[in-house]
Amino acid sequence: MIVVSNVSKTYGNIRALDSVSLNIQKGEIVGILGPNGAGKTTLIKIITGYLQPDSGTVMVEDQDIINNVEIIQKRIGYLPENAPLYPELIVQEYLQMMCDLRQIPPENQLESIRAAVRAVKIEDVLTRKIGQLSKGMRQRVGLAQAIIHKPEILILDEPTVGLDPTQIVEIRQLIKRISKHSTVLFSTHILSEVEAVCDRVIIIMNGKIKTDSSLEAISNTNNAILVLEEDVQGAEQDLKKLKGVVKVSKQLNFENVCTYYIEGKSNSDLTPQIYRLAAEKEWPVRELKRDVRTLENVFNELAIAA
């Protein structure tokens, strides 16, 4: 659906993007995660055709965004961080204006407005001025304009910034509903947003992509944790002999409970062999599990490395 190849962008002496490449498949919900100033908004503006890169290409279903910007933009719904709203307009008037700007035929505009209004659940505020709405409701109106032309691609920049917890949950639910009909790409610096909504995360720092992976792949590691009721002589050496084990670390607490952190090679689940070894040796096992990393762990590791 979207192919970004070696895209770079500078603002004066600041390199906002540095040879960024990524592929987004049809039907995915992809989160672009990074700290403020990482390059997320610049990348989104380039994908939408709002900015041109200094180098590299962006293709949307084999069409170059630079040479086919108007054609591609018709297929994209975009909600920037500061929604393009007019506080003096009534919601219905605003959506009518967006239909005109999107060149939706007059005979189809009423149904387009109805569908967008139903999708974001703003039926009760259609006759109110936008300036009188809560921030969460204004964000819904912004989403309505982004989907009013039934886009194949929906791009959102920090869609939940400034919202209260209840509003954030509501926007998450909206994104999930909309994703049934559109590929969704959104940027955020809030880790919980990605975990709650996305299939896949792209972490960008200092203008470079540091991680591009599914959330499931991020959480799975090749490491295992074994907890024994007591310190067993020779257990550490036995664990080191297992196939695929790279390193074993041992930690003993004040109750003499012994925890082993076992690091494995790539694409290996060590827990079956550890279980068999523990059963054979009759070790007093309290717990055995595959180690799981959180998105926060990964993000912090990358931030420290950066």
CSV table of C-alpha atoms in Angstrom, one decimal:
chain,number,residue,atom,x,y,z
A,1,MET,CA,0.0,0.0,0.0
A,2,ILE,CA,2.7,2.5,1.0
A,3,VAL,CA,6.4,2.2,0.3
A,4,VAL,CA,8.9,4.7,1.7
A,5,SER,CA,12.4,4.3,0.3
A,6,ASN,CA,15.5,6.1,1.6
A,7,VAL,CA,13.6,9.3,2.5
A,8,SER,CA,15.7,12.2,4.0
A,9,LYS,CA,14.7,15.7,5.0
A,10,THR,CA,16.6,18.6,6.5
A,11,TYR,CA,15.6,21.9,8.0
A,12,GLY,CA,18.7,24.1,7.8
A,13,ASN,CA,21.3,22.2,9.8
A,14,ILE,CA,18.7,19.9,11.4
A,15,ARG,CA,18.4,16.5,9.8
A,16,ALA,CA,14.8,15.5,10.5
A,17,LEU,CA,14.8,12.3,8.6
A,18,ASP,CA,17.8,10.2,7.6
A,19,SER,CA,17.4,7.6,4.9
A,20,VAL,CA,14.1,6.3,6.2
A,21,SER,CA,12.5,3.2,4.6
A,22,LEU,CA,9.4,1.3,5.4
A,23,ASN,CA,6.5,-0.7,3.9
A,24,ILE,CA,2.9,-0.5,5.1
A,25,GLN,CA,0.5,-3.3,3.9
A,26,LYS,CA,-3.2,-2.9,3.2
A,27,GLY,CA,-5.4,-3.2,6.3
A,28,GLU,CA,-2.6,-2.7,8.9
A,29,ILE,CA,-2.8,-0.4,11.9
A,30,VAL,CA,0.7,0.9,12.2
A,31,GLY,CA,2.0,3.2,15.0
A,32,ILE,CA,4.9,5.5,14.5
A,33,LEU,CA,6.4,5.9,17.9
A,34,GLY,CA,9.1,8.3,19.0
A,35,PRO,CA,10.0,11.2,21.4
A,36,ASN,CA,9.1,14.7,20.5
A,37,GLY,CA,11.4,15.9,17.7
A,38,ALA,CA,12.1,12.4,16.4
A,39,GLY,CA,10.8,13.1,12.9
A,40,LYS,CA,7.4,11.5,13.1
A,41,THR,CA,5.4,14.5,11.9
A,42,THR,CA,7.9,15.2,9.1
A,43,LEU,CA,7.5,11.6,7.9
A,44,ILE,CA,3.7,11.9,8.0
A,45,LYS,CA,3.7,15.2,6.1
A,46,ILE,CA,5.9,13.6,3.4
A,47,ILE,CA,3.7,10.6,3.1
A,48,THR,CA,0.6,12.8,2.7
A,49,GLY,CA,2.3,15.0,0.0
A,50,TYR,CA,2.3,18.1,2.2
A,51,LEU,CA,6.1,18.2,2.2
A,52,GLN,CA,8.6,17.0,-0.4
A,53,PRO,CA,11.6,15.0,0.7
A,54,ASP,CA,15.2,16.2,-0.1
A,55,SER,CA,15.8,12.7,-1.4
A,56,GLY,CA,14.1,9.3,-1.6
A,57,THR,CA,10.7,8.3,-2.8
A,58,VAL,CA,7.2,7.6,-1.5
A,59,MET,CA,5.0,5.2,-3.5
A,60,VAL,CA,1.3,4.6,-2.9
A,61,GLU,CA,0.3,1.5,-4.8
A,62,ASP,CA,3.0,2.1,-7.4
A,63,GLN,CA,2.3,5.8,-7.8
A,64,ASP,CA,4.9,8.3,-6.8
A,65,ILE,CA,3.6,10.9,-4.4
A,66,ILE,CA,5.6,13.8,-5.9
A,67,ASN,CA,4.3,13.2,-9.4
A,68,ASN,CA,0.8,12.1,-8.5
A,69,VAL,CA,0.1,14.2,-5.4
A,70,GLU,CA,-3.5,15.2,-6.1
A,71,ILE,CA,-4.5,11.7,-7.2
A,72,ILE,CA,-3.0,10.1,-4.1
A,73,GLN,CA,-4.3,12.7,-1.7
A,74,LYS,CA,-7.9,11.9,-2.8
A,75,ARG,CA,-7.3,8.4,-1.4
A,76,ILE,CA,-5.9,9.7,2.0
A,77,GLY,CA,-7.7,10.9,5.1
A,78,TYR,CA,-5.5,13.1,7.2
A,79,LEU,CA,-6.0,14.4,10.7
A,80,PRO,CA,-3.0,16.6,11.8
A,81,GLU,CA,-2.1,17.2,15.4
A,82,ASN,CA,-4.0,20.5,15.3
A,83,ALA,CA,-7.3,19.6,13.6
A,84,PRO,CA,-8.3,22.0,10.7
A,85,LEU,CA,-11.5,23.2,12.4
A,86,TYR,CA,-13.3,26.5,12.2
A,87,PRO,CA,-14.8,27.3,15.6
A,88,GLU,CA,-17.4,29.7,14.2
A,89,LEU,CA,-19.0,27.1,12.0
A,90,ILE,CA,-21.8,24.7,12.9
A,91,VAL,CA,-20.6,21.0,12.7
A,92,GLN,CA,-22.9,20.2,9.8
A,93,GLU,CA,-21.8,23.3,7.9
A,94,TYR,CA,-18.2,22.4,8.4
A,95,LEU,CA,-18.7,18.8,7.1
A,96,GLN,CA,-20.6,20.2,4.1
A,97,MET,CA,-17.7,22.4,3.3
A,98,MET,CA,-15.3,19.4,3.6
A,99,CYS,CA,-17.5,17.5,1.1
A,100,ASP,CA,-17.1,20.4,-1.3
A,101,LEU,CA,-13.4,20.5,-0.8
A,102,ARG,CA,-13.1,16.8,-1.3
A,103,GLN,CA,-15.1,17.2,-4.5
A,104,ILE,CA,-17.8,14.7,-3.4
A,105,PRO,CA,-20.7,15.0,-5.9
A,106,PRO,CA,-23.7,17.0,-4.5
A,107,GLU,CA,-26.0,14.0,-4.8
A,108,ASN,CA,-23.6,11.9,-2.6
A,109,GLN,CA,-22.8,14.4,0.0
A,110,LEU,CA,-25.7,13.8,2.4
A,111,GLU,CA,-24.9,10.1,2.6
A,112,SER,CA,-21.2,10.8,3.0
A,113,ILE,CA,-21.9,13.1,5.9
A,114,ARG,CA,-24.3,10.6,7.5
A,115,ALA,CA,-21.8,7.8,7.3
A,116,ALA,CA,-19.0,9.9,8.8
A,117,VAL,CA,-21.2,11.2,11.6
A,118,ARG,CA,-22.4,7.6,12.5
A,119,ALA,CA,-18.8,6.3,12.4
A,120,VAL,CA,-17.6,8.9,15.0
A,121,LYS,CA,-20.8,9.2,16.9
A,122,ILE,CA,-21.4,13.0,16.7
A,123,GLU,CA,-25.1,12.9,15.9
A,124,ASP,CA,-26.0,15.0,19.0
A,125,VAL,CA,-23.7,17.9,18.1
A,126,LEU,CA,-24.5,18.5,14.4
A,127,THR,CA,-26.3,21.8,15.0
A,128,ARG,CA,-23.7,23.2,17.5
A,129,LYS,CA,-20.8,25.5,16.8
A,130,ILE,CA,-17.5,23.7,16.8
A,131,GLY,CA,-16.1,26.3,19.2
A,132,GLN,CA,-18.6,25.2,21.8
A,133,LEU,CA,-17.6,21.6,21.8
A,134,SER,CA,-15.2,19.8,24.2
A,135,LYS,CA,-11.8,18.9,23.0
A,136,GLY,CA,-12.7,15.2,22.7
A,137,MET,CA,-15.8,16.1,20.6
A,138,ARG,CA,-13.8,18.4,18.4
A,139,GLN,CA,-11.3,15.6,17.8
A,140,ARG,CA,-14.3,13.4,16.7
A,141,VAL,CA,-15.3,16.2,14.2
A,142,GLY,CA,-11.7,16.2,12.9
A,143,LEU,CA,-11.9,12.5,12.4
A,144,ALA,CA,-15.2,12.8,10.6
A,145,GLN,CA,-13.7,15.2,8.0
A,146,ALA,CA,-10.7,12.8,7.6
A,147,ILE,CA,-13.0,9.9,6.7
A,148,ILE,CA,-15.9,11.7,4.9
A,149,HIS,CA,-14.6,10.6,1.5
A,150,LYS,CA,-14.1,7.0,2.6
A,151,PRO,CA,-10.3,7.0,2.2
A,152,GLU,CA,-8.3,3.9,1.7
A,153,ILE,CA,-5.6,5.3,3.9
A,154,LEU,CA,-6.2,7.1,7.2
A,155,ILE,CA,-3.2,9.1,8.6
A,156,LEU,CA,-3.4,10.6,12.1
A,157,ASP,CA,-0.8,12.7,13.8
A,158,GLU,CA,-0.9,12.5,17.7
A,159,PRO,CA,-4.7,11.9,17.6
A,160,THR,CA,-5.1,11.8,21.5
A,161,VAL,CA,-2.9,14.6,22.6
A,162,GLY,CA,-4.6,16.7,25.3
A,163,LEU,CA,-7.6,14.4,25.8
A,164,ASP,CA,-8.7,13.0,29.1
A,165,PRO,CA,-8.6,9.2,29.8
A,166,THR,CA,-12.2,8.7,28.8
A,167,GLN,CA,-11.8,10.6,25.5
A,168,ILE,CA,-8.6,8.7,24.8
A,169,VAL,CA,-10.5,5.3,25.1
A,170,GLU,CA,-13.2,6.6,22.8
A,171,ILE,CA,-10.7,7.7,20.1
A,172,ARG,CA,-9.0,4.3,20.4
A,173,GLN,CA,-12.3,2.6,19.7
A,174,LEU,CA,-13.0,4.9,16.8
A,175,ILE,CA,-9.6,4.1,15.2
A,176,LYS,CA,-10.3,0.3,15.6
A,177,ARG,CA,-13.7,0.7,13.9
A,178,ILE,CA,-12.3,2.8,11.1
A,179,SER,CA,-9.5,0.3,10.5
A,180,LYS,CA,-12.0,-2.2,9.3
A,181,HIS,CA,-12.3,-0.2,6.0
A,182,SER,CA,-9.0,1.7,5.9
A,183,THR,CA,-5.2,1.2,6.4
A,184,VAL,CA,-4.4,3.3,9.4
A,185,LEU,CA,-1.1,5.0,10.2
A,186,PHE,CA,-0.7,7.2,13.2
A,187,SER,CA,2.1,8.9,15.1
A,188,THR,CA,2.4,9.3,18.8
A,189,HIS,CA,4.9,9.6,21.6
A,190,ILE,CA,2.6,7.7,24.0
A,191,LEU,CA,3.5,4.0,24.3
A,192,SER,CA,0.2,2.9,25.6
A,193,GLU,CA,-1.6,4.2,22.5
A,194,VAL,CA,0.5,1.9,20.3
A,195,GLU,CA,-0.1,-1.1,22.6
A,196,ALA,CA,-3.8,-0.5,22.7
A,197,VAL,CA,-4.5,0.0,19.0
A,198,CYS,CA,-1.7,-1.1,16.7
A,199,ASP,CA,-0.7,-4.4,15.0
A,200,ARG,CA,2.8,-3.1,14.3
A,201,VAL,CA,5.1,-0.4,15.6
A,202,ILE,CA,7.8,1.7,14.0
A,203,ILE,CA,10.1,3.4,16.5
A,204,ILE,CA,11.9,6.4,15.1
A,205,MET,CA,14.6,8.4,16.9
A,206,ASN,CA,16.8,11.2,15.7
A,207,GLY,CA,15.3,10.8,12.2
A,208,LYS,CA,16.2,7.1,11.9
A,209,ILE,CA,14.0,4.0,12.2
A,210,LYS,CA,15.3,2.0,15.1
A,211,THR,CA,12.6,-0.8,15.2
A,212,ASP,CA,10.0,-2.0,12.7
A,213,SER,CA,8.1,-5.0,14.1
A,214,SER,CA,4.8,-6.5,15.2
A,215,LEU,CA,3.9,-6.0,18.8
A,216,GLU,CA,3.9,-9.8,19.2
A,217,ALA,CA,7.4,-10.1,17.9
A,218,ILE,CA,8.7,-7.3,20.2
A,219,SER,CA,7.2,-9.0,23.3
A,220,ASN,CA,8.7,-12.4,22.5
A,221,THR,CA,12.4,-12.9,23.4
A,222,ASN,CA,14.7,-15.8,23.2
A,223,ASN,CA,15.3,-15.7,27.0
A,224,ALA,CA,13.8,-17.7,29.8
A,225,ILE,CA,13.4,-17.3,33.6
A,226,LEU,CA,13.6,-20.2,35.9
A,227,VAL,CA,12.9,-19.8,39.7
A,228,LEU,CA,13.9,-22.6,42.1
A,229,GLU,CA,12.7,-22.8,45.7
A,230,GLU,CA,16.4,-23.0,46.8
A,231,ASP,CA,19.9,-22.7,45.5
A,232,VAL,CA,20.7,-26.0,43.8
A,233,GLN,CA,24.4,-26.9,43.4
A,234,GLY,CA,25.4,-27.3,39.8
A,235,ALA,CA,22.2,-26.0,38.3
A,236,GLU,CA,23.9,-23.0,36.7
A,237,GLN,CA,26.4,-25.2,35.0
A,238,ASP,CA,23.8,-27.6,33.8
A,239,LEU,CA,21.7,-24.8,32.3
A,240,LYS,CA,24.7,-23.4,30.4
A,241,LYS,CA,25.2,-26.8,28.7
A,242,LEU,CA,21.7,-26.7,27.1
A,243,LYS,CA,21.6,-26.2,23.3
A,244,GLY,CA,21.0,-22.6,22.3
A,245,VAL,CA,21.9,-21.1,25.7
A,246,VAL,CA,24.2,-18.1,25.4
A,247,LYS,CA,24.4,-16.9,29.0
A,248,VAL,CA,23.0,-17.7,32.5
A,249,SER,CA,22.7,-15.2,35.3
A,250,LYS,CA,21.9,-16.2,38.8
A,251,GLN,CA,20.2,-14.2,41.6
A,252,LEU,CA,19.5,-15.3,45.1
A,253,ASN,CA,17.1,-13.5,47.4
A,254,PHE,CA,17.0,-13.3,51.2
A,255,GLU,CA,14.7,-16.4,51.4
A,256,ASN,CA,17.3,-18.4,49.4
A,257,VAL,CA,14.9,-18.5,46.4
A,258,CYS,CA,17.1,-18.7,43.3
A,259,THR,CA,16.2,-17.1,40.0
A,260,TYR,CA,18.1,-17.9,36.8
A,261,TYR,CA,17.9,-15.5,33.8
A,262,ILE,CA,18.8,-17.6,30.7
A,263,GLU,CA,19.7,-15.9,27.5
A,264,GLY,CA,19.1,-17.9,24.3
A,265,LYS,CA,20.1,-17.6,20.7
A,266,SER,CA,17.7,-16.1,18.1
A,267,ASN,CA,14.5,-18.0,17.3
A,268,SER,CA,14.9,-20.4,20.1
A,269,ASP,CA,12.4,-21.2,22.9
A,270,LEU,CA,14.4,-22.6,25.7
A,271,THR,CA,11.6,-23.4,28.1
A,272,PRO,CA,10.9,-27.0,26.8
A,273,GLN,CA,14.5,-28.2,27.4
A,274,ILE,CA,14.7,-26.4,30.7
A,275,TYR,CA,11.5,-28.1,31.8
A,276,ARG,CA,12.9,-31.5,30.9
A,277,LEU,CA,16.2,-30.8,32.6
A,278,ALA,CA,14.5,-29.7,35.8
A,279,ALA,CA,12.3,-32.8,35.8
A,280,GLU,CA,15.3,-35.1,35.2
A,281,LYS,CA,17.3,-33.4,38.0
A,282,GLU,CA,14.2,-33.1,40.3
A,283,TRP,CA,14.8,-29.5,40.9
A,284,PRO,CA,12.3,-27.7,43.2
A,285,VAL,CA,10.8,-25.5,40.5
A,286,ARG,CA,8.6,-22.6,41.6
A,287,GLU,CA,8.3,-21.0,38.2
A,288,LEU,CA,9.4,-21.4,34.6
A,289,LYS,CA,8.5,-18.9,31.8
A,290,ARG,CA,9.6,-17.3,28.7
A,291,ASP,CA,10.9,-13.8,29.3
A,292,VAL,CA,8.6,-11.1,27.9
A,293,ARG,CA,9.7,-7.6,27.0
A,294,THR,CA,7.3,-4.7,27.0
A,295,LEU,CA,7.3,-2.0,24.4
A,296,GLU,CA,8.5,0.3,27.2
A,297,ASN,CA,11.5,-1.9,27.7
A,298,VAL,CA,12.4,-1.8,24.0
A,299,PHE,CA,11.8,2.0,23.8
A,300,ASN,CA,14.0,2.7,26.8
A,301,GLU,CA,16.8,0.5,25.5
A,302,LEU,CA,16.8,2.3,22.2
A,303,ALA,CA,16.6,5.7,23.9
A,304,ILE,CA,19.7,4.9,26.0
A,305,ALA,CA,21.5,3.6,22.9
A,306,ALA,CA,20.6,6.7,21.0
